[in-house]
PDB file of C-alpha atoms in Angstrom:
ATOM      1  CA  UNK A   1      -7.152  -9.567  -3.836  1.00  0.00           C
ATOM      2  CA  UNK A   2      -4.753  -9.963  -6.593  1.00  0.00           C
ATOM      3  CA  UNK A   3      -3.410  -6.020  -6.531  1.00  0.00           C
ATOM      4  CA  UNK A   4      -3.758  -6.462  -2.799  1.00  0.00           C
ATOM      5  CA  UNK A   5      -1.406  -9.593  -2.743  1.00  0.00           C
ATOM      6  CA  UNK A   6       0.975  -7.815  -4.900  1.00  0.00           C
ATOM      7  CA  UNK A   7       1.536  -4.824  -3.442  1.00  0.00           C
ATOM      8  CA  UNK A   8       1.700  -6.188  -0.107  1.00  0.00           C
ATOM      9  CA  UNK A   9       4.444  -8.568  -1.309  1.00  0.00           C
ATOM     10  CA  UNK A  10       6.537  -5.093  -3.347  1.00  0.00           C
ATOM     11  CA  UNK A  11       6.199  -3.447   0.354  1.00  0.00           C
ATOM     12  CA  UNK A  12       8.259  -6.137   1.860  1.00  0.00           C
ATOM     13  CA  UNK A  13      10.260  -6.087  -0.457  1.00  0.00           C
ATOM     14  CA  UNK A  14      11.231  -2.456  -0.165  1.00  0.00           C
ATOM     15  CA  UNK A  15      11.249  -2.448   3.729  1.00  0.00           C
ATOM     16  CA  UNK A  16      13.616  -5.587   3.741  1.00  0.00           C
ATOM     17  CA  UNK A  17      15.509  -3.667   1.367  1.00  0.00           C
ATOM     18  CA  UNK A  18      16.075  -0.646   3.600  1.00  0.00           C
ATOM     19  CA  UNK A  19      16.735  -2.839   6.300  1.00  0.00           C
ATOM     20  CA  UNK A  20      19.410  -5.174   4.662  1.00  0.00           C
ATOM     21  CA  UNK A  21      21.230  -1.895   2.286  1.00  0.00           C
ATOM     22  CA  UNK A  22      23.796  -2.350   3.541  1.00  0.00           C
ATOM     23  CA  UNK A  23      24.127  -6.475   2.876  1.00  0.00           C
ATOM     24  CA  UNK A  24      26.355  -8.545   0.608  1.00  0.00           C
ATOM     25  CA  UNK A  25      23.554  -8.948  -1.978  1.00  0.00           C
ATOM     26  CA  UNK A  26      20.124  -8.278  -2.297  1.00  0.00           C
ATOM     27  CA  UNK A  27      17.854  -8.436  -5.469  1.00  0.00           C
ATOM     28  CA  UNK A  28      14.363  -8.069  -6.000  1.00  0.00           C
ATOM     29  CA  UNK A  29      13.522  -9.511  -9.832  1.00  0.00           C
ATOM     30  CA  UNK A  30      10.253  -9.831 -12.085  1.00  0.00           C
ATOM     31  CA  UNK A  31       9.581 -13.324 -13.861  1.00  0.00           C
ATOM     32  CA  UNK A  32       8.146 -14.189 -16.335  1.00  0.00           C
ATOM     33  CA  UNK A  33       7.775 -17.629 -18.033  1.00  0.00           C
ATOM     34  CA  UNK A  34       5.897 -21.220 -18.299  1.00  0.00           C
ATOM     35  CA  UNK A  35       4.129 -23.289 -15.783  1.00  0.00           C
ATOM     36  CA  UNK A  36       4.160 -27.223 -16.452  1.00  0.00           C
ATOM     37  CA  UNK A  37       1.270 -28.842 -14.023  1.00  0.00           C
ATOM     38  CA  UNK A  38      -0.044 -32.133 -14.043  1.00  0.00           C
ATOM     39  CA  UNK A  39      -1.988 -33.219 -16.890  1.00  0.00           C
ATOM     40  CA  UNK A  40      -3.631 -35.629 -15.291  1.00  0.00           C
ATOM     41  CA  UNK A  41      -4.785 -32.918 -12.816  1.00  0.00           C
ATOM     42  CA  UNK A  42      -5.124 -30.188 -14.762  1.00  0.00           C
ATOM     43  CA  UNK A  43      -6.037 -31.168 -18.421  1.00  0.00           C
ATOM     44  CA  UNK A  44      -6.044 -28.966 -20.938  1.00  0.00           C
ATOM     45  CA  UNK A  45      -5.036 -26.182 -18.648  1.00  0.00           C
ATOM     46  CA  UNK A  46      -1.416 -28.155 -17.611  1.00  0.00           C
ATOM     47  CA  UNK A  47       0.005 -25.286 -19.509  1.00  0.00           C
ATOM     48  CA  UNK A  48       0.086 -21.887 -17.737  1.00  0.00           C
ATOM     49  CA  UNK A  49       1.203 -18.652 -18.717  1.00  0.00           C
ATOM     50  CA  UNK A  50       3.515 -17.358 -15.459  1.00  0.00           C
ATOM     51  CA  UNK A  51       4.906 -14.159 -13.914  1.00  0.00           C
ATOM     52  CA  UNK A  52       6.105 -13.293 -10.176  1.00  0.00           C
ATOM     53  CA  UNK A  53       7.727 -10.904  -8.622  1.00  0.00           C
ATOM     54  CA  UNK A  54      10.883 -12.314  -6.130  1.00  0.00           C
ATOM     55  CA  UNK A  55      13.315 -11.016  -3.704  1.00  0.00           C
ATOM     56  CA  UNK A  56      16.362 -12.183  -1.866  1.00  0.00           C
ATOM     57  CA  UNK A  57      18.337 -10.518   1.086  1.00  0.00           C
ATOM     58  CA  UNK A  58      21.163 -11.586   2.777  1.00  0.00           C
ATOM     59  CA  UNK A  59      23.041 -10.365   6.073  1.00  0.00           C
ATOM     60  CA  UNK A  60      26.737  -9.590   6.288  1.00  0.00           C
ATOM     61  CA  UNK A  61      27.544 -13.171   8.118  1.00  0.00           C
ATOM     62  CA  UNK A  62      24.958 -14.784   6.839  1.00  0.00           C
ATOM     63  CA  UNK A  63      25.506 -18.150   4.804  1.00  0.00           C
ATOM     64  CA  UNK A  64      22.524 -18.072   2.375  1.00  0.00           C
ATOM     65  CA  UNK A  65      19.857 -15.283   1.806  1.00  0.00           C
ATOM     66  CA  UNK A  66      16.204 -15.353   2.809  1.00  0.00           C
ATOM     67  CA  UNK A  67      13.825 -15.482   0.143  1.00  0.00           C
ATOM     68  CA  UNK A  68      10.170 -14.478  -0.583  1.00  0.00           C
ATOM     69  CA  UNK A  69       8.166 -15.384  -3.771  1.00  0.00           C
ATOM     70  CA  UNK A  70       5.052 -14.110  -5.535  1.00  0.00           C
ATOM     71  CA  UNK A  71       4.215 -16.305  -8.638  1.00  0.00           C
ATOM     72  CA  UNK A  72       0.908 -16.423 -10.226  1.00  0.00           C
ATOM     73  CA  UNK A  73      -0.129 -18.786 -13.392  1.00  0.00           C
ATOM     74  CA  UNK A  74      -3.427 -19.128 -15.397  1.00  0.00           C
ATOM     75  CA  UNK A  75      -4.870 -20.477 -19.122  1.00  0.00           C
ATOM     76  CA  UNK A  76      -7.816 -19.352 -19.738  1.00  0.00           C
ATOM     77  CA  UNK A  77      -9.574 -21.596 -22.895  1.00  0.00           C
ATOM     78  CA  UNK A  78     -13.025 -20.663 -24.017  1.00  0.00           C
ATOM     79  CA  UNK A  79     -15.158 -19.846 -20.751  1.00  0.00           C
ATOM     80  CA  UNK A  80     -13.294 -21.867 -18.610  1.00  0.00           C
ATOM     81  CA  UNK A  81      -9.773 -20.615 -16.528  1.00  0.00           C
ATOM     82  CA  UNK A  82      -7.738 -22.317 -14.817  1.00  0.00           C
ATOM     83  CA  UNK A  83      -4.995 -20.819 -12.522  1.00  0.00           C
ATOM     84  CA  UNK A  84      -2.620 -21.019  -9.656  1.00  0.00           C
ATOM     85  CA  UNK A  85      -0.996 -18.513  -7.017  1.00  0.00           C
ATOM     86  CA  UNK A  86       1.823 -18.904  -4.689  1.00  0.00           C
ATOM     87  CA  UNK A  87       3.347 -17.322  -1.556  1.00  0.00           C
ATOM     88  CA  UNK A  88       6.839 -18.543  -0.737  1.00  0.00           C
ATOM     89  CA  UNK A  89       9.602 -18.241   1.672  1.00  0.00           C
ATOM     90  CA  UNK A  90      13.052 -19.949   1.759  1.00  0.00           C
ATOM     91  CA  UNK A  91      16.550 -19.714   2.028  1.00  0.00           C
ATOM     92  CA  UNK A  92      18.691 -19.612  -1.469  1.00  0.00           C
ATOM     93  CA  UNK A  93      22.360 -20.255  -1.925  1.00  0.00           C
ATOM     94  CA  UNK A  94      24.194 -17.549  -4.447  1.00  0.00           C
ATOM     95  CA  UNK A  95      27.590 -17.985  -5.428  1.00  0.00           C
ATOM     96  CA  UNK A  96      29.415 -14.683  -6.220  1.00  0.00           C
ATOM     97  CA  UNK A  97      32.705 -14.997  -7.801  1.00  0.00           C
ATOM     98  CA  UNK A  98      35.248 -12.154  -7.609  1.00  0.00           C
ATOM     99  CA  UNK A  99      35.204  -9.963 -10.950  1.00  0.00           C
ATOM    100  CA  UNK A 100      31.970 -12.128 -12.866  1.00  0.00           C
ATOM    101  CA  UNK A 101      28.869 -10.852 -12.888  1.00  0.00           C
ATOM    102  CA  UNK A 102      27.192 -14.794 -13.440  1.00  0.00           C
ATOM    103  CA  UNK A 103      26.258 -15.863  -9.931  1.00  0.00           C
ATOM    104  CA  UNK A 104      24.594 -19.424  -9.904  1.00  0.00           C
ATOM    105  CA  UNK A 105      21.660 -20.141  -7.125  1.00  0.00           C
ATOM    106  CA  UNK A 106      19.703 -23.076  -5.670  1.00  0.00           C
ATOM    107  CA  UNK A 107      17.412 -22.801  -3.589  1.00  0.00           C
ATOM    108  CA  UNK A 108      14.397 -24.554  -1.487  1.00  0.00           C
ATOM    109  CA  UNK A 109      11.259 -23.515   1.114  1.00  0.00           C
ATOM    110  CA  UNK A 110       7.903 -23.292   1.991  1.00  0.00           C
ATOM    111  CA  UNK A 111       5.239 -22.426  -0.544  1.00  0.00           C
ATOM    112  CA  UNK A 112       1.405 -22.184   0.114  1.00  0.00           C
ATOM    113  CA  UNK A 113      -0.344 -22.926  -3.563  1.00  0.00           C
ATOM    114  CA  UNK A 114      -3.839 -21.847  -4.514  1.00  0.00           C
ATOM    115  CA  UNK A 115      -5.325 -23.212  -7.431  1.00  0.00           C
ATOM    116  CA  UNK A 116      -8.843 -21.515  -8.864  1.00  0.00           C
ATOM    117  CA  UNK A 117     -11.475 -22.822 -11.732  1.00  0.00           C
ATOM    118  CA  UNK A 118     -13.461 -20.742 -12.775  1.00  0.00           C
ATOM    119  CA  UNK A 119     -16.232 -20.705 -15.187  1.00  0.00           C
ATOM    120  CA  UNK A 120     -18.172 -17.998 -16.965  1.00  0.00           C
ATOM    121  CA  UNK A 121     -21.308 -18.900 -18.459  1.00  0.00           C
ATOM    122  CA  UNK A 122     -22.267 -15.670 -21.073  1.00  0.00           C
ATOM    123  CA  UNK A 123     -25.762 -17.428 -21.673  1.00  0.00           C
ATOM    124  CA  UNK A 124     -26.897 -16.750 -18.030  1.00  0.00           C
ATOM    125  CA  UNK A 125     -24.186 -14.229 -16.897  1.00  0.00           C
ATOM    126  CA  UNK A 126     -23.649 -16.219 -14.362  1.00  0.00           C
ATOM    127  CA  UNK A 127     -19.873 -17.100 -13.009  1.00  0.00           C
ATOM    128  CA  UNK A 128     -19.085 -20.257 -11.135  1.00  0.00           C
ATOM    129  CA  UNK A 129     -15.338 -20.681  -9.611  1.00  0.00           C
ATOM    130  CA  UNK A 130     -14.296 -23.316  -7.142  1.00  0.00           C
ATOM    131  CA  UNK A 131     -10.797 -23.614  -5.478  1.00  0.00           C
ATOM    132  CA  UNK A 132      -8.680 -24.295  -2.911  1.00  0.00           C
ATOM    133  CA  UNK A 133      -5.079 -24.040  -0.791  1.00  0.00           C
ATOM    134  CA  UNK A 134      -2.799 -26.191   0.231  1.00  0.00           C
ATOM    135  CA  UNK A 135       1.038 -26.113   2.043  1.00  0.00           C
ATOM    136  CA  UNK A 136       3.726 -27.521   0.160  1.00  0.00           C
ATOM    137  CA  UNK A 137       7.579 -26.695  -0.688  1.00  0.00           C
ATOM    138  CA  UNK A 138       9.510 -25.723  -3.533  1.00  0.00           C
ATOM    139  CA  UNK A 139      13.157 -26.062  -4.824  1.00  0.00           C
ATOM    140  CA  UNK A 140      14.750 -24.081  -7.902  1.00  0.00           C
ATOM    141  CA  UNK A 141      17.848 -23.474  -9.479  1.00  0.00           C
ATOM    142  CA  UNK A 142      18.957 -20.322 -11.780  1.00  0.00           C
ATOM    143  CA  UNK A 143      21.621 -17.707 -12.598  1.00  0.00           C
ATOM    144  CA  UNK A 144      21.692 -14.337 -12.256  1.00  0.00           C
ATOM    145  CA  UNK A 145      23.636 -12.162 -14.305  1.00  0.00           C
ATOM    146  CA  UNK A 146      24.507  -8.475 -13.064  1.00  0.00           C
ATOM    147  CA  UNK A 147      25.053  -6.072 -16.055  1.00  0.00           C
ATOM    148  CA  UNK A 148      27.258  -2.970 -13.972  1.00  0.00           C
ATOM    149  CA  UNK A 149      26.661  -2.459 -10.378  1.00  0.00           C
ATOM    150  CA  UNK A 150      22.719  -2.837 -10.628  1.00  0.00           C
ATOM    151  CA  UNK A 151      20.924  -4.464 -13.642  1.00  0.00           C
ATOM    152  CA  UNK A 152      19.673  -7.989 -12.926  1.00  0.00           C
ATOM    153  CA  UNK A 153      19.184 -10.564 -16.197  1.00  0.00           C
ATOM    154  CA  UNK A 154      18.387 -14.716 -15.479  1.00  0.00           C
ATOM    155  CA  UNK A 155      16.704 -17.659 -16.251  1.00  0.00           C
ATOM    156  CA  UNK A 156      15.546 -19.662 -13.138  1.00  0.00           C
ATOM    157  CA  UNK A 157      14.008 -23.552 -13.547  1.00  0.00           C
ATOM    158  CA  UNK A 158      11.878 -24.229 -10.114  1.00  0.00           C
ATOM    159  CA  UNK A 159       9.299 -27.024  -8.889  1.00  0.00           C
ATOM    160  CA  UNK A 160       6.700 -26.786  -6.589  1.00  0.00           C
ATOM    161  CA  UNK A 161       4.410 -29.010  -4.827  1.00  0.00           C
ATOM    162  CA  UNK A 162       1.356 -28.941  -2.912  1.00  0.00           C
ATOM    163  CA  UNK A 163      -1.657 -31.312  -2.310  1.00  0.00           C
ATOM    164  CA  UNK A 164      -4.464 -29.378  -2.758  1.00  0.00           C
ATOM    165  CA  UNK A 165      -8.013 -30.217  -2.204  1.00  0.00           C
ATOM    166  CA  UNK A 166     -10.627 -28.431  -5.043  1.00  0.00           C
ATOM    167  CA  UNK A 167     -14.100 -27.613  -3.659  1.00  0.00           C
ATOM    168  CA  UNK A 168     -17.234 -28.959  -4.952  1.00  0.00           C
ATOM    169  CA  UNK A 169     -17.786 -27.761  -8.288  1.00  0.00           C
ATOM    170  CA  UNK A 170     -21.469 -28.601  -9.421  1.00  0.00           C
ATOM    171  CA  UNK A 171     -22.471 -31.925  -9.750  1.00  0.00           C
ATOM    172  CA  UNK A 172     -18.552 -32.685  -9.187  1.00  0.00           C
ATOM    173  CA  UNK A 173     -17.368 -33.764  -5.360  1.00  0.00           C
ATOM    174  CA  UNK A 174     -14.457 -32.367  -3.958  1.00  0.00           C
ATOM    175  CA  UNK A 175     -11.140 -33.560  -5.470  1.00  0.00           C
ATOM    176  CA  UNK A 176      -7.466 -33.145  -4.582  1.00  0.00           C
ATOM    177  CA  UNK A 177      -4.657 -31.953  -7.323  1.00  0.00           C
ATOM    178  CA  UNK A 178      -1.342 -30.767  -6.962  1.00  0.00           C
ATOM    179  CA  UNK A 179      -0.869 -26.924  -7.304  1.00  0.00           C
ATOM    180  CA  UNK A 180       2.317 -27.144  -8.043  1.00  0.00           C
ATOM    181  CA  UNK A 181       4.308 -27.825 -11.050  1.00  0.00           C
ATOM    182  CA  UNK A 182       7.622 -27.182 -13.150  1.00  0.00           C
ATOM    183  CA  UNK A 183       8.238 -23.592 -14.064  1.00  0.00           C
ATOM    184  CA  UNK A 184      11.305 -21.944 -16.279  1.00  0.00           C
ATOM    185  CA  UNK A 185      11.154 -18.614 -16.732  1.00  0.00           C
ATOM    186  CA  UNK A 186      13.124 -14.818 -17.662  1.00  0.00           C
ATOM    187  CA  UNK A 187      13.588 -12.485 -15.156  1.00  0.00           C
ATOM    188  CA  UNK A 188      14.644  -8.875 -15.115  1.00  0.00           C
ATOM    189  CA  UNK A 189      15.450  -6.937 -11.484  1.00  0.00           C
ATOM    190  CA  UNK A 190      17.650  -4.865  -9.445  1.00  0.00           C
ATOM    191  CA  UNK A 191      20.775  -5.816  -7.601  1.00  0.00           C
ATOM    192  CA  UNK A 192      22.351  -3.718  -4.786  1.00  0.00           C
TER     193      UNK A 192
END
């Protein structure tokens, strides 16, 4: 589902791209960095390894570009993983100054957050995973630097939230956490 996910997400990506070539600024960028989620929701997994893929595309008139996020996050600690995906879409505010290739960005929209335990018992080879999906929004700030006419560098701080109700786990009832969390991350990509 993962790969599927993923490669659906590079395909927009792409066919935005062809669409919008000839727009003020498009970017499509690859993340990595750290997830910060609730510890009183999450535990010992509050800490999550991150990585996304993101693109942004804007129209000639256009005031802000349209955005679309992949992030995923996960800690996995003896048998037990923890982890969290996210679709997003929003709108995200660049400012390009004449002649400097550091253009700051803020931006906000709607994310839909999945969060996953799963267990793996080695004893029984058995595997036990419960989860759930909720709609929520996000808002994030950054900077992209453009090395020459194409090479993307940043750093991007971003927050998510979404109220997210965990199925019955056994012998646990259902419970509700937040999927979302603080994340600050690298990212690497291509401007055109």
């Amino acid at each position: 589902m993962k790969r599927i996910l993923l490669g659906t997400m590079i395909a927009v990506c792409m066919m935005v791209s062809h669409a919008y070539a000839d727009g003020p600024s498009n970017n499509i960028n690859f993340l990595i960095g750290q997830k910060t989620l609730d510890s009183d929701d999450w535990g010992d997994f509050d800490e999550q390894a991150a990585f996304g893929i993101f693109c942004d595309f804007k129209g000639q008139d256009w005031p802000v570009s349209i955005a679309i996020e992949l992030i995923g996050s996960a800690k996995e600690e003896d048998s037990l993983t923890g982890s969290t995906g996210e679709f997003a879409v929003g709108v995200k505010k660049i400012w390009e100054g004449a002649g400097t290739p550091i253009k700051p960005f803020v931006g906000i929209g709607l994310s839909s957050i999945a969060a996953k335990f799963k267990y793996e018992d080695d004893y029984y080879d058995e595997t036990y995973s419960s989860d759930g999906t909720g709609l929520g929004y996000f808002l994030e700030g950054g900077v992209y630097f453009t090395l020459g006419a194409n090479l993307n560098l940043g750093a991007l701080v971003r927050y998510s939230y979404a109220n997210i109700t965990i199925d019955d786990i056994e012998g646990v009832d259902d419970f509700d956490i937040n999927g979302g969390g603080t994340l600050a991350g690298i990212f690497i990509g291509y401007h055109w």
